Short mmCIF file of C-alpha atoms and ligand atoms in Angstrom, two decimals:
data_model
loop_
_atom_site.label_atom_id
_atom_site.label_comp_id
_atom_site.label_asym_id
_atom_site.label_seq_id
_atom_site.Cartn_x
_atom_site.Cartn_y
_atom_site.Cartn_z
CA UNK A 1 -8.28 68.32 23.50
CA UNK A 2 -10.21 64.89 24.11
CA UNK A 3 -8.28 61.88 22.86
CA UNK A 4 -11.18 59.94 20.09
CA UNK A 5 -11.58 57.14 18.07
CA UNK A 6 -14.14 57.37 15.12
CA UNK A 7 -16.30 54.14 13.91
CA UNK A 8 -18.35 55.15 11.02
CA UNK A 9 -20.56 53.64 8.91
CA UNK A 10 -18.63 52.95 5.50
CA UNK A 11 -17.85 56.45 3.08
CA UNK A 12 -21.35 58.70 3.83
CA UNK A 13 -20.15 61.96 1.82
CA UNK A 14 -23.36 62.59 -0.50
CA UNK A 15 -22.69 62.67 -4.18
CA UNK A 16 -24.70 65.10 -6.10
CA UNK A 17 -23.48 69.24 -5.71
CA UNK A 18 -24.68 70.08 -2.24
CA UNK A 19 -26.00 73.97 -1.64
CA UNK A 20 -23.27 76.21 -0.62
CA UNK A 21 -25.62 76.86 2.16
CA UNK A 22 -26.45 72.83 3.52
CA UNK A 23 -27.08 72.60 6.95
CA UNK A 24 -25.40 68.46 6.25
CA UNK A 25 -21.25 68.13 7.20
CA UNK A 26 -18.82 68.87 4.03
CA UNK A 27 -15.53 67.31 3.47
CA UNK A 28 -14.10 71.22 3.61
CA UNK A 29 -16.10 71.74 7.48
CA UNK A 30 -14.05 68.97 8.56
CA UNK A 31 -11.13 69.99 7.01
CA UNK A 32 -11.66 73.19 9.60
CA UNK A 33 -11.88 70.99 12.35
CA UNK A 34 -9.61 74.23 14.94
CA UNK A 35 -12.64 76.31 14.24
CA UNK A 36 -14.50 74.78 16.47
CA UNK A 37 -14.20 75.80 20.13
CA UNK A 38 -12.70 72.87 22.62
CA UNK A 39 -14.06 74.42 26.08
CA UNK A 40 -17.52 75.53 26.73
CA UNK A 41 -15.84 79.09 28.08
CA UNK A 42 -14.88 79.61 23.80
CA UNK A 43 -18.63 78.43 22.80
CA UNK A 44 -20.96 80.92 21.73
CA UNK A 45 -24.08 80.67 21.84
CA UNK A 46 -26.76 78.27 22.72
CA UNK A 47 -26.70 79.64 26.54
CA UNK A 48 -28.69 78.06 28.41
CA UNK A 49 -27.45 74.67 27.15
CA UNK A 50 -23.88 75.51 27.91
CA UNK A 51 -25.08 76.88 31.54
CA UNK A 52 -26.60 73.43 32.16
CA UNK A 53 -23.87 71.47 30.87
CA UNK A 54 -21.17 73.15 33.36
CA UNK A 55 -23.43 72.84 36.43
CA UNK A 56 -23.78 69.02 35.77
CA UNK A 57 -20.18 69.12 34.63
CA UNK A 58 -18.83 71.04 37.73
CA UNK A 59 -20.59 68.68 39.95
CA UNK A 60 -20.35 65.10 38.52
CA UNK A 61 -16.23 66.31 38.53
CA UNK A 62 -16.71 67.21 43.00
CA UNK A 63 -18.37 64.27 43.18
CA UNK A 64 -15.98 62.86 40.65
CA UNK A 65 -18.09 60.59 39.33
CA UNK A 66 -18.74 60.20 35.74
CA UNK A 67 -21.45 62.96 34.23
CA UNK A 68 -25.53 61.44 33.39
CA UNK A 69 -26.22 60.83 30.34
CA UNK A 70 -27.11 63.83 27.74
CA UNK A 71 -29.37 63.85 24.90
CA UNK A 72 -28.73 66.31 22.32
CA UNK A 73 -31.39 67.28 19.68
CA UNK A 74 -31.37 69.72 17.30
CA UNK A 75 -30.94 70.96 13.31
CA UNK A 76 -27.81 69.48 11.69
CA UNK A 77 -24.94 72.43 11.53
CA UNK A 78 -25.52 73.96 15.17
CA UNK A 79 -22.57 72.07 17.34
CA UNK A 80 -23.84 69.00 18.71
CA UNK A 81 -20.69 66.98 17.95
CA UNK A 82 -18.69 69.82 19.04
CA UNK A 83 -20.66 70.04 21.94
CA UNK A 84 -20.27 66.11 22.33
CA UNK A 85 -16.27 66.84 22.22
CA UNK A 86 -16.59 69.35 24.27
CA UNK A 87 -18.15 67.41 27.46
CA UNK A 88 -14.86 64.62 27.13
CA UNK A 89 -12.49 67.38 27.01
CA UNK A 90 -13.83 69.25 30.06
CA UNK A 91 -14.72 65.71 31.95
CA UNK A 92 -10.86 64.79 30.90
CA UNK A 93 -12.11 61.78 29.38
CA UNK A 94 -11.99 59.70 26.05
CA UNK A 95 -14.52 59.71 23.32
CA UNK A 96 -15.21 57.42 21.03
CA UNK A 97 -17.84 58.24 18.36
CA UNK A 98 -20.30 56.07 16.57
CA UNK A 99 -23.31 56.68 14.47
CA UNK A 100 -26.68 55.25 14.61
CA UNK A 101 -26.88 52.99 11.20
CA UNK A 102 -23.34 52.34 11.34
CA UNK A 103 -24.06 49.58 14.83
CA UNK A 104 -25.61 47.05 13.43
CA UNK A 105 -24.67 43.76 15.50
CA UNK A 106 -25.07 43.31 19.14
CA UNK A 107 -21.91 41.99 18.48
CA UNK A 108 -20.07 44.95 17.71
CA UNK A 109 -21.95 47.48 20.06
CA UNK A 110 -20.30 45.02 22.77
CA UNK A 111 -17.48 45.56 21.52
CA UNK A 112 -16.59 49.31 22.19
CA UNK A 113 -19.05 49.17 25.31
CA UNK A 114 -16.90 47.11 27.15
CA UNK A 115 -13.59 49.17 25.79
CA UNK A 116 -14.77 52.71 26.99
CA UNK A 117 -12.91 53.33 30.67
CA UNK A 118 -15.10 54.79 33.29
CA UNK A 119 -16.33 58.26 32.81
CA UNK A 120 -15.41 58.18 28.66
CA UNK A 121 -17.87 59.32 26.47
CA UNK A 122 -20.19 57.10 23.65
CA UNK A 123 -21.29 59.23 21.23
CA UNK A 124 -23.45 58.40 19.27
CA UNK A 125 -24.92 60.40 15.99
CA UNK A 126 -27.92 60.13 14.51
CA UNK A 127 -28.82 57.99 17.79
CA UNK A 128 -32.80 58.68 15.90
CA UNK A 129 -31.88 55.67 13.04
CA UNK A 130 -30.10 52.96 15.79
CA UNK A 131 -32.21 49.42 14.97
CA UNK A 132 -34.70 48.11 17.95
CA UNK A 133 -32.41 45.65 18.07
CA UNK A 134 -28.97 47.65 19.31
CA UNK A 135 -31.77 50.04 21.06
CA UNK A 136 -33.28 47.28 24.06
CA UNK A 137 -29.35 45.93 23.84
CA UNK A 138 -28.00 49.97 25.24
CA UNK A 139 -31.12 49.72 27.54
CA UNK A 140 -29.03 47.52 30.24
CA UNK A 141 -25.81 49.07 29.21
CA UNK A 142 -26.88 52.69 30.22
CA UNK A 143 -28.73 52.24 33.46
CA UNK A 144 -27.27 49.25 35.34
CA UNK A 145 -23.58 49.34 33.26
CA UNK A 146 -23.60 45.78 32.05
CA UNK A 147 -25.08 44.02 29.83
CA UNK A 148 -26.65 40.34 28.62
CA UNK A 149 -25.14 39.33 25.70
CA UNK A 150 -25.99 35.85 24.35
CA UNK A 151 -23.83 32.92 23.21
CA UNK A 152 -24.66 30.29 20.86
CA UNK A 153 -27.95 29.67 19.55
CA UNK A 154 -30.79 27.83 19.68
CA UNK A 155 -31.71 24.88 22.17
CA UNK A 156 -27.60 25.68 23.43
CA UNK A 157 -28.29 29.56 24.01
CA UNK A 158 -26.66 30.90 26.95
CA UNK A 159 -27.00 34.58 28.32
CA UNK A 160 -23.59 36.00 30.00
CA UNK A 161 -23.99 39.30 32.16
CA UNK A 162 -20.50 41.62 30.93
CA UNK A 163 -20.18 44.24 33.72
CA UNK A 164 -19.52 47.64 31.79
CA UNK A 165 -17.31 50.82 33.82
CA UNK A 166 -19.78 54.02 33.98
CA UNK A 167 -19.33 55.45 30.47
CA UNK A 168 -21.48 58.33 29.41
CA UNK A 169 -23.46 58.65 26.73
CA UNK A 170 -23.93 61.47 24.43
CA UNK A 171 -26.38 60.73 21.76
CA UNK A 172 -27.70 63.43 18.94
CA UNK A 173 -29.91 64.00 17.18
CA UNK A 174 -32.10 65.49 15.19
CA UNK A 175 -35.90 63.91 15.69
CA UNK A 176 -36.04 63.89 19.39
CA UNK A 177 -39.77 62.54 18.42
CA UNK A 178 -38.62 59.42 16.63
CA UNK A 179 -36.62 57.89 19.90
CA UNK A 180 -38.57 55.94 22.05
CA UNK A 181 -39.62 56.96 25.33
CA UNK A 182 -37.68 54.37 27.16
CA UNK A 183 -34.21 55.16 26.01
CA UNK A 184 -35.21 59.16 26.29
CA UNK A 185 -36.40 58.11 29.61
CA UNK A 186 -32.76 56.92 30.12
CA UNK A 187 -31.40 60.44 29.86
CA UNK A 188 -30.47 62.88 33.15
CA UNK A 189 -29.63 65.96 30.75
CA UNK A 190 -32.14 66.95 27.46
CA UNK A 191 -30.70 70.23 25.47
CA UNK A 192 -32.70 71.25 23.02
CA UNK A 193 -30.25 73.49 20.60
CA UNK A 194 -31.90 76.22 18.66
CA UNK A 195 -31.20 77.97 15.80
CA UNK A 196 -28.19 80.92 16.09
CA UNK A 197 -29.47 84.63 16.55
CA UNK A 198 -27.73 86.67 13.67
CA UNK A 199 -25.32 88.26 16.78
CA UNK A 200 -24.04 85.12 17.62
CA UNK A 201 -23.38 84.23 14.12
CA UNK A 202 -21.17 87.44 13.87
CA UNK A 203 -19.65 86.01 16.39
CA UNK A 204 -18.47 83.13 15.49
CA UNK A 205 -17.67 85.05 12.07
CA UNK A 206 -15.28 87.05 13.55
CA UNK A 207 -13.42 84.46 15.76
CA UNK A 208 -13.49 82.53 12.96
CA UNK A 209 -11.57 84.85 10.77
CA UNK A 210 -9.32 85.56 13.75
CA UNK A 211 -7.94 81.89 13.38
CA UNK A 212 -8.14 82.18 9.74
CA UNK A 213 -6.12 84.88 9.55
CA UNK A 214 -9.04 86.98 7.70
CA UNK A 215 -8.96 90.53 7.89
CA UNK A 216 -13.32 91.40 8.53
CA UNK A 217 -15.06 94.11 8.56
CA UNK A 218 -18.03 94.60 10.73
CA UNK A 219 -20.59 94.52 8.08
CA UNK A 220 -18.80 91.98 6.39
CA UNK A 221 -19.21 89.64 10.10
CA UNK A 222 -23.19 90.64 10.18
CA UNK A 223 -23.55 90.13 6.04
CA UNK A 224 -22.22 86.74 6.35
CA UNK A 225 -24.11 85.48 9.80
CA UNK A 226 -27.63 87.06 8.30
CA UNK A 227 -27.37 84.63 5.59
CA UNK A 228 -25.72 82.29 7.44
CA UNK A 229 -29.50 79.92 8.15
CA UNK A 230 -28.97 80.66 12.14
CA UNK A 231 -26.21 77.70 11.17
CA UNK A 232 -22.37 78.49 12.30
CA UNK A 233 -21.26 75.27 10.02
CA UNK A 234 -23.03 77.34 7.15
CA UNK A 235 -20.99 80.79 8.56
CA UNK A 236 -17.68 79.08 8.56
CA UNK A 237 -18.54 77.85 4.95
CA UNK A 238 -19.52 81.21 4.20
CA UNK A 239 -16.91 83.35 5.54
CA UNK A 240 -13.99 80.93 3.38
CA UNK A 241 -16.38 81.43 0.13
CA UNK A 242 -16.57 85.30 0.62
CA UNK A 243 -12.45 85.39 1.86
CA UNK A 244 -11.84 84.06 -1.84
CA UNK A 245 -13.86 86.03 -3.72
CA UNK A 246 -12.20 89.16 -1.70
CA UNK A 247 -8.46 87.83 -2.05
CA UNK A 248 -8.94 87.31 -5.10
CA UNK A 249 -11.45 90.16 -6.87
CA UNK A 250 -10.45 92.51 -4.01
CA UNK A 251 -7.07 93.72 -1.28
CA UNK A 252 -7.73 90.36 0.66
CA UNK A 253 -10.09 92.68 4.03
CA UNK A 254 -13.57 90.70 3.58
CA UNK A 255 -16.00 93.92 3.89
CA UNK A 256 -20.11 94.55 3.40
CA UNK A 257 -20.39 95.41 -0.26
CA UNK A 258 -17.41 91.96 -0.48
CA UNK A 259 -19.69 89.68 1.31
CA UNK A 260 -22.86 91.10 -0.59
CA UNK A 261 -21.79 90.54 -3.69
CA UNK A 262 -19.61 86.98 -3.13
CA UNK A 263 -23.14 85.63 -1.43
CA UNK A 264 -25.05 87.02 -4.56
CA UNK A 265 -22.79 85.42 -6.90
CA UNK A 266 -23.50 81.86 -4.91
CA UNK A 267 -26.83 81.93 -5.09
CA UNK A 268 -27.60 82.41 -1.49
CA UNK A 269 -29.95 85.17 -0.60
CA UNK A 270 -30.39 87.97 1.67
CA UNK A 271 -32.28 85.83 3.93
CA UNK A 272 -29.74 82.74 3.55
CA UNK A 273 -32.38 81.08 0.98
CA UNK A 274 -30.88 79.11 -2.50
CA UNK A 275 -32.60 77.84 -5.24
CA UNK A 276 -34.06 75.04 -3.34
CA UNK A 277 -36.02 76.84 -0.72
CA UNK A 278 -36.84 79.67 -3.89
CA UNK A 279 -38.49 76.99 -4.94
CA UNK A 280 -40.45 74.88 -2.55
CA UNK A 281 -42.46 78.51 -1.69
CA UNK A 282 -42.63 79.31 -5.18
CA UNK A 283 -44.24 75.72 -6.00
CA UNK A 284 -46.62 76.12 -2.68
CA UNK A 285 -47.18 79.80 -4.01
CA UNK A 286 -47.59 79.12 -7.93
CA UNK A 287 -48.72 76.02 -8.01
CA UNK A 288 -50.67 75.48 -4.76
CA UNK A 289 -52.01 79.50 -4.51
CA UNK A 290 -50.46 79.14 -1.05
CA UNK A 291 -51.25 76.79 0.40
CA UNK A 292 -52.22 74.23 2.20
CA UNK A 293 -50.87 71.10 0.08
CA UNK A 294 -49.12 68.54 1.36
CA UNK A 295 -45.23 67.34 1.00
CA UNK A 296 -45.63 64.45 -1.00
CA UNK A 297 -47.37 66.73 -3.43
CA UNK A 298 -44.35 69.05 -3.34
CA UNK A 299 -41.94 66.07 -3.30
CA UNK A 300 -43.52 64.99 -6.37
CA UNK A 301 -43.99 68.47 -8.23
CA UNK A 302 -40.58 69.09 -7.36
CA UNK A 303 -38.87 66.08 -7.98
CA UNK A 304 -37.09 65.48 -4.48
CA UNK A 305 -37.54 63.48 -1.60
CA UNK A 306 -39.99 64.37 0.85
CA UNK A 307 -37.13 64.13 3.86
CA UNK A 308 -34.71 66.52 1.92
CA UNK A 309 -38.13 69.07 2.39
CA UNK A 310 -38.19 67.74 5.63
CA UNK A 311 -34.99 67.58 7.15
CA UNK A 312 -32.92 70.32 5.07
CA UNK A 313 -35.77 73.35 3.32
CA UNK A 314 -38.68 73.30 5.73
CA UNK A 315 -37.08 73.97 9.05
CA UNK A 316 -35.15 76.88 9.04
CA UNK A 317 -38.60 78.10 6.56
CA UNK A 318 -39.93 77.57 9.45
CA UNK A 319 -38.13 79.07 11.51
CA UNK A 320 -38.26 82.90 10.02
CA UNK A 321 -42.09 82.54 9.31
CA UNK A 322 -42.03 81.74 6.08
CA UNK A 323 -43.90 78.48 6.07
CA UNK A 324 -46.77 77.19 8.05
CA UNK A 325 -47.71 73.40 8.73
CA UNK A 326 -51.00 72.83 9.33
CA UNK A 327 -52.96 69.67 9.82
CA UNK A 328 -54.72 70.09 5.78
CA UNK A 329 -50.60 70.96 4.69
CA UNK A 330 -47.74 73.41 4.15
CA UNK A 331 -49.39 77.10 3.53
CA UNK A 332 -46.94 79.54 2.65
CA UNK A 333 -47.03 83.22 4.89
CA UNK A 334 -47.77 86.59 4.05
CA UNK A 335 -43.53 87.51 4.56
CA UNK A 336 -43.01 84.64 2.25
CA UNK A 337 -44.88 86.21 -0.54
CA UNK A 338 -43.44 88.98 0.44
CA UNK A 339 -39.88 87.84 -0.34
CA UNK A 340 -40.56 86.62 -3.19
CA UNK A 341 -42.04 89.70 -4.25
CA UNK A 342 -45.86 88.34 -5.49
CA UNK A 343 -48.66 89.65 -3.44
CA UNK A 344 -50.19 87.82 -0.64
CA UNK A 345 -53.96 86.72 -1.22
CA UNK A 346 -56.51 85.58 1.05
CA UNK A 347 -57.09 81.93 1.29
CA UNK A 348 -58.87 81.48 -1.99
CA UNK A 349 -58.41 83.72 -3.77
CA UNK A 350 -57.09 83.86 -7.19
CA UNK A 351 -53.36 84.56 -6.53
CA UNK A 352 -52.14 88.42 -7.69
CA UNK A 353 -48.14 88.64 -9.47
CA UNK A 354 -47.14 92.15 -7.87
CA UNK A 355 -47.08 95.45 -10.12
CA UNK A 356 -43.71 96.48 -10.39
N1 ADE B 401 -17.41 77.75 15.52
C1 ADE B 401 -18.59 76.95 15.09
N2 ADE B 401 -19.68 76.89 16.08
C2 ADE B 401 -18.73 78.00 17.01
C3 ADE B 401 -19.62 78.09 18.75
N3 ADE B 401 -20.88 77.64 18.90
N4 ADE B 401 -19.33 79.39 19.13
C4 ADE B 401 -17.54 79.05 18.85
N5 ADE B 401 -17.04 78.53 17.63
C5 ADE B 401 -18.06 77.91 16.90
#
């Protein structure tokens, strides 16, 4: 594994109770670092991304040059951080990890940049949250491997050029649209990560079960995969919950039936929806007659932050076709109505509850 140094912005652990199917990393996920793949060969899914990285890495290694800067884009929990570590390991380099909000002053960034050796990976998570000043500071670092550093202030201000070693910046973002065009243009490799298929997640669950020594049947792995919202981080978390339940209430073997009961108790339904997802859809259907409704109105009715709804709830509902985003607002689809046991009605017509 690559040597690693982490620079973080204090403790960002969330205080509130988070759902078992939240894609945001929890302490329990961090503890299971050994479940993450360490090489591209071990990596399941994201075939196009993995193939493109493989080619870039082999070519860079042959030329004995550092890899081009890489931008990883995708929802939380899909493996962006894991890939950054794999890139460093495959290049035989060290990795320094930080995040957009953690980088506040050019002086701090200067310290990090000047500590990088040739080929090292600087991983910046949430790169869309860099301040404008830092972003501009990074432009010349990425392009010319040098930075203009301003010493003193006012009349005595002096700019000195500081040369840097040729490093690789790996940026990760959930919102590529929020990156400025000059920043986006400085990445040579752009990798979009999509949600995993159920078959891929089943393989992830089976691999993790092997590492954790959990006896699991194919049906058990499939049931967990189906409810994991296309996200390996959630699949591994659900596997741990089902394992505990299987050990305490049964003989320890994870079967489909046990996975079904255990996840039902966690209020995760057959599509992987939790209480908030269902409340979100119900609100659109029952309060706003199926939509269209604006996100601000939904946020007020549900008493949830708009960002939580936009970042955590909507992406998966859009992906599975339960939600449509139209210029006039959010609309629940026919499939969403059916999933919640409500009869679909045409737009503007009164709502009909499904006959028992
Ligand atoms: N564990 C978590 N994500 C994984 C992936 N993409 N491949 C293999 N194991 C994983």
